[in-house]
CSV table of C-alpha atoms in Angstrom, one decimal:
chain,number,residue,atom,x,y,z
V,175,MET,CA,24.3,21.8,-18.8
V,176,LYS,CA,22.4,19.0,-16.9
V,177,SER,CA,19.2,17.6,-18.1
V,178,PRO,CA,16.1,18.2,-16.0
V,179,GLU,CA,16.3,14.5,-14.7
V,180,GLU,CA,19.9,15.0,-13.6
V,181,GLU,CA,19.0,18.2,-11.8
V,182,ILE,CA,16.0,16.6,-10.0
V,183,THR,CA,17.8,13.5,-8.9
V,184,ALA,CA,21.3,14.9,-8.2
V,185,GLU,CA,20.7,15.3,-4.5
V,186,TYR,CA,20.4,12.1,-2.5
V,187,VAL,CA,21.4,11.6,1.1
V,188,PRO,CA,21.9,7.9,1.7
V,189,THR,CA,19.6,6.4,4.3
V,190,GLY,CA,22.2,4.0,5.6
V,191,TRP,CA,20.0,1.1,4.7
V,192,GLU,CA,22.4,-0.6,2.2
V,193,ARG,CA,19.9,-2.3,0.1
V,194,VAL,CA,17.7,0.8,-0.2
V,195,ASP,CA,20.6,3.1,-1.1
V,196,ARG,CA,21.9,0.6,-3.6
V,197,ALA,CA,18.5,0.3,-5.3
V,198,ILE,CA,18.1,4.1,-5.5
V,199,TYR,CA,21.5,4.5,-7.1
V,200,GLU,CA,20.5,1.7,-9.5
V,201,MET,CA,17.3,3.6,-10.3
V,202,LYS,CA,19.3,6.8,-11.0
V,203,SER,CA,21.8,4.9,-13.2
V,204,ARG,CA,19.1,3.2,-15.2
V,205,LEU,CA,17.2,6.5,-15.6
V,206,ALA,CA,20.3,8.1,-17.2
V,207,SER,CA,20.3,5.6,-20.0
V,208,ALA,CA,16.6,4.5,-20.3
V,209,ILE,CA,15.0,5.2,-23.6
V,210,THR,CA,12.2,2.7,-24.0
V,211,GLU,CA,8.9,2.2,-22.2
V,212,GLU,CA,10.1,-1.2,-20.8
V,213,GLN,CA,13.2,0.5,-19.4
V,214,PHE,CA,11.1,3.1,-17.7
V,215,GLN,CA,8.8,0.4,-16.3
V,216,ALA,CA,11.9,-1.4,-14.9
V,217,ILE,CA,12.6,1.8,-12.9
V,218,GLY,CA,9.1,1.5,-11.5
V,219,MET,CA,9.8,-2.1,-10.5
V,220,LEU,CA,13.0,-1.1,-8.8
V,221,GLY,CA,11.1,1.7,-7.0
V,222,ARG,CA,8.4,-0.7,-5.8
V,223,GLU,CA,11.1,-3.1,-4.5
V,224,THR,CA,12.9,-0.2,-2.8
V,225,ILE,CA,9.7,0.8,-1.0
V,226,ILE,CA,9.2,-2.8,0.1
V,227,THR,CA,12.7,-2.8,1.5
V,228,VAL,CA,12.0,0.5,3.3
V,229,ALA,CA,8.8,-1.0,4.8
V,230,GLN,CA,10.7,-4.1,5.9
V,231,GLN,CA,13.3,-1.9,7.7
V,232,VAL,CA,10.7,-0.2,9.9
V,233,PHE,CA,7.7,-2.5,10.3
V,234,ASP,CA,7.5,-4.3,13.6
V,235,LYS,CA,4.5,-6.6,13.8
V,236,LYS,CA,4.5,-6.5,17.6
V,237,ILE,CA,3.6,-2.8,17.7
V,238,HIS,CA,2.5,-1.8,14.2
V,239,THR,CA,-1.0,-3.1,13.5
V,240,THR,CA,-2.9,-2.8,10.3
V,241,GLU,CA,-6.2,-1.0,10.0
V,242,ASP,CA,-7.9,-4.0,8.6
V,243,GLY,CA,-6.3,-6.5,11.0
V,244,VAL,CA,-4.6,-8.4,8.3
V,245,ASP,CA,-1.0,-9.4,8.9
V,246,PRO,CA,1.0,-8.1,6.0
V,247,SER,CA,3.1,-10.4,3.9
V,248,ASP,CA,6.8,-9.7,3.7
V,249,THR,CA,6.2,-7.8,0.4
V,250,ASP,CA,3.1,-5.9,1.4
V,251,ALA,CA,4.7,-2.5,1.5
V,252,LYS,CA,1.4,-0.6,1.6
V,253,ARG,CA,0.1,-2.4,4.7
V,254,MET,CA,3.5,-2.3,6.5
V,255,LEU,CA,3.9,1.4,5.8
V,256,ASP,CA,0.3,2.2,6.7
V,257,ALA,CA,0.7,0.4,10.0
V,258,PHE,CA,4.1,2.0,10.7
V,259,LEU,CA,2.9,5.5,9.9
V,260,GLY,CA,-0.4,5.0,11.6
V,261,TYR,CA,1.5,4.3,14.8
V,262,GLU,CA,4.3,6.8,14.4
V,263,LEU,CA,2.2,9.6,12.9
V,264,ALA,CA,-1.2,9.0,14.4
V,265,GLY,CA,-3.9,11.7,14.3
V,266,ALA,CA,-5.5,14.0,11.7
V,267,SER,CA,-2.6,16.5,11.7
V,268,ASN,CA,-0.4,13.8,10.1
V,269,GLU,CA,-2.9,12.6,7.5
V,270,ARG,CA,-1.1,14.5,4.6
V,271,THR,CA,2.2,12.8,5.4
V,272,ARG,CA,0.6,9.4,5.5
V,273,LYS,CA,-1.1,10.1,2.1
V,274,PHE,CA,2.2,11.2,0.6
V,275,ALA,CA,3.8,7.9,1.5
V,276,LYS,CA,0.9,5.9,0.1
V,277,SER,CA,1.0,8.0,-3.1
V,278,ALA,CA,4.7,7.0,-3.7
V,279,VAL,CA,3.8,3.3,-3.4
V,280,ASP,CA,1.0,3.8,-5.9
V,281,LEU,CA,3.2,5.8,-8.3
V,282,ALA,CA,5.8,3.0,-8.4
V,283,ASN,CA,3.2,0.3,-8.8
V,284,ASN,CA,1.5,2.2,-11.6
V,285,LEU,CA,4.8,2.9,-13.5
V,286,THR,CA,5.6,-0.8,-13.3
V,287,HIS,CA,2.4,-1.6,-15.3
V,288,ASP,CA,2.3,1.5,-17.5
V,289,ARG,CA,2.9,0.4,-21.1
V,290,MET,CA,3.2,4.0,-22.2
V,291,ALA,CA,5.8,4.9,-19.5
V,292,THR,CA,8.0,7.9,-20.2
V,293,LYS,CA,11.2,9.3,-18.9
V,294,ARG,CA,9.2,11.9,-17.0
V,295,ASP,CA,7.2,9.2,-15.3
V,296,ALA,CA,10.3,7.3,-14.3
V,297,SER,CA,11.9,10.5,-13.0
V,298,MET,CA,8.8,11.3,-10.9
V,299,CYS,CA,8.9,7.7,-9.5
V,300,LEU,CA,12.6,8.1,-8.6
V,301,VAL,CA,12.0,11.4,-6.9
V,302,SER,CA,9.0,10.1,-4.9
V,303,VAL,CA,10.8,6.8,-3.9
V,304,THR,CA,13.8,8.8,-2.8
V,305,ALA,CA,11.6,11.2,-0.8
V,306,VAL,CA,9.7,8.5,0.9
V,307,ALA,CA,12.8,6.5,1.8
V,308,SER,CA,14.3,9.7,3.4
V,309,LEU,CA,11.0,10.5,5.1
V,310,ILE,CA,10.6,7.1,6.6
V,311,LYS,CA,14.2,7.0,7.7
V,312,LEU,CA,13.7,10.4,9.5
V,313,ILE,CA,10.5,9.2,11.2
V,314,HIS,CA,12.2,6.0,12.2
V,315,GLU,CA,15.2,7.8,13.7
V,316,THR,CA,13.1,10.3,15.5
V,317,LYS,CA,10.5,8.0,16.9
V,318,ILE,CA,8.8,9.2,20.0
V,319,THR,CA,8.2,6.3,22.3
V,320,ARG,CA,5.1,6.1,24.4
V,321,GLU,CA,7.3,6.7,27.5
V,322,ASP,CA,8.6,10.0,26.0
V,323,MET,CA,5.0,11.2,25.6
V,324,LYS,CA,4.3,10.5,29.3
V,325,GLU,CA,7.1,12.9,30.4
């Protein structure tokens, strides 16, 4: 019988972004053997790095502008994803999706610093990072160009 963590994380469809997929598999591998708070925190660090990599895959500073006008650094996943999602999923009807992605970034960041981190916390981080990576890949692959909207 599989543990709850194995059940939750068993299904992963690779994004095709090599570094993202490799990091998610590393998170899964570490989760299987993690037993200490520091090991759970390390899963959060990998999650944070994975989200940064996802953001770097899709962010285009020529078309994705940040709400505050600040150019994001190469590791500012929150601003890069906000700008990407703000452009690709503009409007009030997409607010929940944008919030979901932001929450995954926060979850990974918080786990990294949680000195009382648990296996459950690390499992939730893995699930959220996996979901956001898949979601961003889907949005990126199905982008609607401004020309498409005019037709």
